[in-house]
Amino acid sequence: MTAILVSEVGPRDGLQSIKSIMPLAAKQAWIRAEAAAGVREIEVGSFVPPALLPQMADTPELVAFARTIPGLNVVALVPNAKGAARAVEAGVHGLSIPFSMSETHSLRNVRKDHPAMLAEIAAVAAIARAGGVHFAVGLSTAFGCTLEGAVPEDTVVRLAVAAAEAGAMEFSLSDTTGYADPAQVRRLVRRVRAEVGDLLTTLHLHNTRGLGLANALAGLDEGITTLDASLGGLGGCPYAPGASGNLVTEDLVLMLNAMGYETGIDLDQLIAVRTILAEALPGEPLYGFTPDAGPMLDYAERIAR
């Protein structure tokens, strides 16, 4: 049975894209409940200036809380070396930085062009190494950009190689704008992996156009072993207009478990976590087919195979 890591990114990618600010106690309850359901990695927040994203102001407190949960890999996003230093000081197990393949999006998102971002990646890599922290680079807008349109695959490959040379320990291909299709996922995973090898482990997918699960399956077929997802499909990108909807954790776990992949996640417990979100974020829409329809009648038999 193949093990697949489902990395929950809702507390970061989900919450950064909505106006409501979830109380710290509710975030802690969310993280605790998901870990109890078997989720082994959670991106608890990002180390960005609170003035830019007040939703993330309590990330240091969340890291400290999440570190008390046995077996949970606690990760956070950082925009730059300053954020990386704060993340390491807070005690994260791992950190990631978004590296937009679309230079227009990079300038809008982190105010840096590609050469400046490669220098920032090298600086973050040094901080991570010194702190004994894992460092991943998310190749954002790898499948297309709402600001530029198509992003050449040659550009993605070239920048991935440059980021590896700058010190990246791991890569994800990120469909920040929901532009990917399964054929494109297969092709780009193969091309990037041909240059950086097993450093490419992860897909970060959005379900903006309903292709999230199909794209996840295409990635699995190419050997991807980690899939990011957000409970209730919360999230998007505040600097990519129209890029709503992360891959729904509940739907992804149903698919993986039913297909015989090993996630370690109890689906019923996972669905129950939605109550915390619904109570803490009244009026915020939650997505997903599985919570409404429930698992198949033979779900237990499928996962027991």
XYZ file of C-alpha atoms in Angstrom:
305
model
C 0.000 0.000 0.000
C 1.475 3.355 -1.072
C 1.616 6.052 1.604
C 0.519 9.540 0.576
C 1.018 12.570 2.792
C -1.995 14.878 2.857
C -0.669 18.242 4.018
C -3.378 20.483 5.465
C -2.849 24.095 4.378
C -6.176 25.561 5.468
C -4.914 27.467 8.510
C -2.575 29.345 6.166
C -3.769 29.305 2.568
C -7.402 28.999 3.557
C -7.552 31.769 6.136
C -5.287 34.278 4.381
C -7.812 34.655 1.577
C -10.903 35.513 3.619
C -11.725 38.720 5.449
C -12.825 37.077 8.682
C -10.182 36.548 11.354
C -10.553 33.201 13.088
C -9.935 33.409 16.849
C -6.746 31.789 18.097
C -8.669 29.297 20.254
C -10.666 28.131 17.220
C -7.482 27.707 15.157
C -5.975 25.650 17.955
C -9.104 23.497 18.139
C -8.954 23.011 14.349
C -5.317 21.924 14.408
C -5.847 19.645 17.413
C -8.889 17.976 15.839
C -7.247 17.401 12.461
C -4.181 15.897 14.088
C -6.467 13.609 16.105
C -8.094 12.544 12.821
C -4.690 11.407 11.575
C -3.437 14.423 9.625
C 0.357 14.318 9.981
C 1.364 17.702 8.557
C -0.294 21.100 8.941
C 0.779 24.453 7.561
C -0.305 26.493 10.564
C 0.272 29.983 9.197
C 2.716 32.366 7.569
C 5.323 34.762 8.895
C 4.249 37.855 7.023
C 3.850 41.348 8.528
C 0.534 41.446 10.432
C -0.282 44.756 8.756
C -0.428 42.916 5.409
C -2.268 39.806 6.593
C -3.799 40.295 10.043
C -5.265 36.783 9.713
C -1.727 35.449 10.253
C -0.722 37.629 13.213
C -0.933 34.740 15.698
C 1.262 32.320 13.738
C 4.045 32.201 16.390
C 1.494 31.198 19.029
C 0.071 28.553 16.703
C 3.514 27.089 16.057
C 4.142 26.827 19.795
C 0.777 25.138 20.298
C 1.115 22.746 17.367
C 4.587 21.684 18.511
C 2.944 20.156 21.614
C 0.997 17.661 19.479
C 2.966 14.394 19.181
C 3.755 13.241 15.650
C 2.579 16.423 13.925
C 4.908 18.053 11.385
C 4.487 21.799 11.905
C 5.247 23.941 8.861
C 4.757 27.570 7.876
C 5.124 29.788 4.844
C 7.627 32.659 4.757
C 7.901 35.450 2.172
C 11.567 36.253 2.732
C 14.644 35.761 4.913
C 13.253 37.962 7.685
C 10.163 35.770 7.874
C 12.352 32.659 7.795
C 14.318 33.860 10.801
C 11.079 34.420 12.703
C 9.804 30.981 11.721
C 12.958 29.229 12.883
C 12.876 31.164 16.145
C 9.241 30.143 16.653
C 10.192 26.478 16.325
C 8.765 25.235 13.011
C 9.806 21.824 11.729
C 9.763 23.096 8.170
C 9.207 26.252 6.161
C 8.421 27.053 2.565
C 8.738 30.093 0.355
C 6.570 30.864 -2.693
C 8.565 31.385 -5.888
C 6.230 32.621 -8.608
C 7.057 31.357 -12.070
C 5.134 34.340 -13.407
C 7.332 37.376 -12.775
C 4.284 39.648 -12.807
C 2.728 37.605 -10.017
C 6.031 37.582 -8.123
C 6.190 41.367 -8.199
C 2.579 41.601 -7.055
C 2.885 38.912 -4.372
C 6.312 39.539 -2.791
C 7.546 42.621 -4.690
C 10.579 40.843 -6.129
C 11.588 39.814 -9.638
C 13.118 36.414 -10.366
C 16.794 37.295 -9.713
C 15.848 38.919 -6.405
C 13.792 35.868 -5.411
C 16.672 33.502 -6.159
C 18.881 35.602 -3.874
C 16.151 35.441 -1.208
C 15.917 31.658 -1.589
C 19.661 31.363 -1.017
C 19.373 33.492 2.125
C 16.427 31.464 3.445
C 18.258 28.219 2.705
C 21.188 29.373 4.833
C 18.855 30.272 7.710
C 17.069 26.929 7.463
C 20.331 24.959 7.418
C 21.689 26.850 10.414
C 18.457 26.199 12.324
C 18.167 22.544 11.342
C 14.839 23.224 9.625
C 13.541 21.679 6.394
C 13.198 24.147 3.511
C 10.816 23.744 0.578
C 10.204 26.009 -2.401
C 6.727 26.265 -3.864
C 6.895 26.874 -7.613
C 3.809 29.089 -7.702
C 1.746 29.842 -10.828
C 3.588 26.929 -12.454
C 0.584 26.013 -14.600
C -0.553 29.506 -15.572
C -1.206 32.969 -14.205
C -4.304 35.173 -14.057
C -2.028 38.159 -14.688
C 0.231 36.822 -17.472
C -1.709 33.862 -18.843
C 0.361 30.863 -19.933
C 3.698 30.315 -18.191
C 6.260 28.557 -20.434
C 7.256 25.138 -19.116
C 10.863 25.914 -20.014
C 10.698 28.807 -17.550
C 9.436 26.548 -14.762
C 12.182 24.004 -15.383
C 14.905 26.652 -15.563
C 13.815 28.365 -12.361
C 13.440 25.058 -10.510
C 17.035 24.192 -11.344
C 18.166 27.651 -10.218
C 16.275 27.309 -6.932
C 17.828 23.878 -6.327
C 21.262 25.402 -6.856
C 20.307 28.150 -4.392
C 19.594 25.573 -1.671
C 16.013 24.323 -1.946
C 15.612 20.952 -0.200
C 12.211 20.107 -1.694
C 9.805 21.415 -4.328
C 6.094 21.620 -4.903
C 4.411 22.520 -8.164
C 1.628 24.960 -7.306
C -1.491 25.541 -9.384
C -2.027 28.891 -7.713
C -4.649 30.018 -10.203
C -6.501 26.799 -10.938
C -5.249 26.663 -14.531
C -3.841 23.117 -14.585
C -5.240 20.127 -16.452
C -4.180 16.481 -15.950
C -2.096 16.251 -19.132
C -0.231 19.410 -18.170
C 0.363 18.064 -14.649
C 1.857 14.826 -15.988
C 4.055 16.671 -18.476
C 5.378 19.283 -16.059
C 6.024 16.811 -13.239
C 8.080 14.703 -15.653
C 10.019 17.689 -16.986
C 10.857 19.189 -13.587
C 11.697 15.805 -12.094
C 14.061 15.099 -14.961
C 16.139 18.070 -13.760
C 15.755 18.102 -9.958
C 14.958 14.431 -9.326
C 13.197 13.390 -6.140
C 13.318 16.921 -4.746
C 9.938 17.337 -6.446
C 7.484 15.588 -4.116
C 4.399 17.769 -3.871
C 1.456 19.238 -5.726
C -0.421 22.249 -4.396
C -3.684 22.289 -6.336
C -6.685 24.568 -6.512
C -10.131 23.433 -7.562
C -11.105 26.711 -9.217
C -12.345 24.996 -12.381
C -13.288 21.636 -10.868
C -10.130 19.800 -11.951
C -8.440 19.472 -8.563
C -8.969 15.745 -7.979
C -8.245 14.867 -11.615
C -4.974 16.787 -11.373
C -4.138 15.085 -8.072
C -4.639 11.677 -9.668
C -2.402 12.661 -12.580
C 0.293 13.623 -10.092
C -0.043 10.333 -8.228
C 0.430 8.487 -11.508
C 3.742 10.349 -11.908
C 4.992 9.472 -8.424
C 3.946 12.529 -6.422
C 3.800 11.564 -2.735
C 2.465 14.726 -1.033
C -0.737 16.597 -1.819
C -1.732 19.896 -0.236
C -5.391 20.448 0.577
C -7.609 22.729 2.649
C -10.478 21.675 4.877
C -13.748 22.814 3.361
C -11.887 24.056 0.292
C -11.091 27.349 1.986
C -8.573 29.537 0.268
C -7.072 30.985 -2.862
C -4.506 33.673 -3.481
C -5.175 37.323 -2.574
C -2.765 38.453 -5.321
C -4.176 36.280 -8.104
C -7.636 37.558 -9.054
C -10.244 34.839 -9.423
C -8.038 32.053 -8.050
C -10.459 30.731 -5.479
C -10.836 27.267 -4.065
C -8.161 24.956 -2.703
C -8.432 21.216 -3.173
C -10.945 20.003 -0.553
C -9.223 17.861 2.081
C -12.332 15.774 2.751
C -12.857 14.876 -0.927
C -9.165 14.126 -1.418
C -9.012 11.818 1.609
C -12.123 9.942 0.464
C -10.573 9.366 -2.971
C -7.190 8.300 -1.656
C -8.548 5.988 1.046
C -11.074 4.398 -1.319
C -8.348 3.774 -3.912
C -6.187 1.960 -1.395
C -3.604 4.624 -0.688
C -2.444 4.907 2.920
C -3.187 8.347 4.389
C -3.652 7.431 8.054
C -6.648 9.793 8.166
C -10.051 8.829 9.567
C -12.620 10.340 7.199
C -15.481 10.600 9.714
C -13.276 12.406 12.216
C -11.994 14.706 9.494
C -15.499 15.688 8.364
C -16.449 16.435 11.965
C -13.735 19.097 12.100
C -15.834 21.233 9.747
C -18.068 22.102 12.711
C -15.208 24.121 14.211
C -14.864 26.154 11.011
C -18.596 26.662 10.622
C -18.918 27.999 14.161
C -15.814 30.205 14.032
C -16.450 31.571 10.516
C -20.218 32.122 10.300
C -21.354 32.829 6.767
C -18.101 31.638 5.202
C -18.917 29.012 2.550
C -17.418 25.551 2.993
C -17.069 23.304 -0.028
C -16.831 19.585 -0.711
C -19.086 16.812 -1.989
C -18.128 14.163 0.556
C -19.475 15.972 3.646
C -22.904 16.225 1.989
C -23.099 12.828 0.277
C -21.118 10.786 2.789
C -18.842 7.891 1.850
C -19.948 5.004 -0.366
C -21.835 2.161 1.315
C -18.863 -0.133 0.692
C -16.280 2.445 1.821
C -15.197 0.359 4.816
C -14.622 -2.657 2.592
C -12.618 -0.574 0.110
C -10.230 0.811 2.688
C -9.806 -2.619 4.291
C -8.444 -4.167 1.088
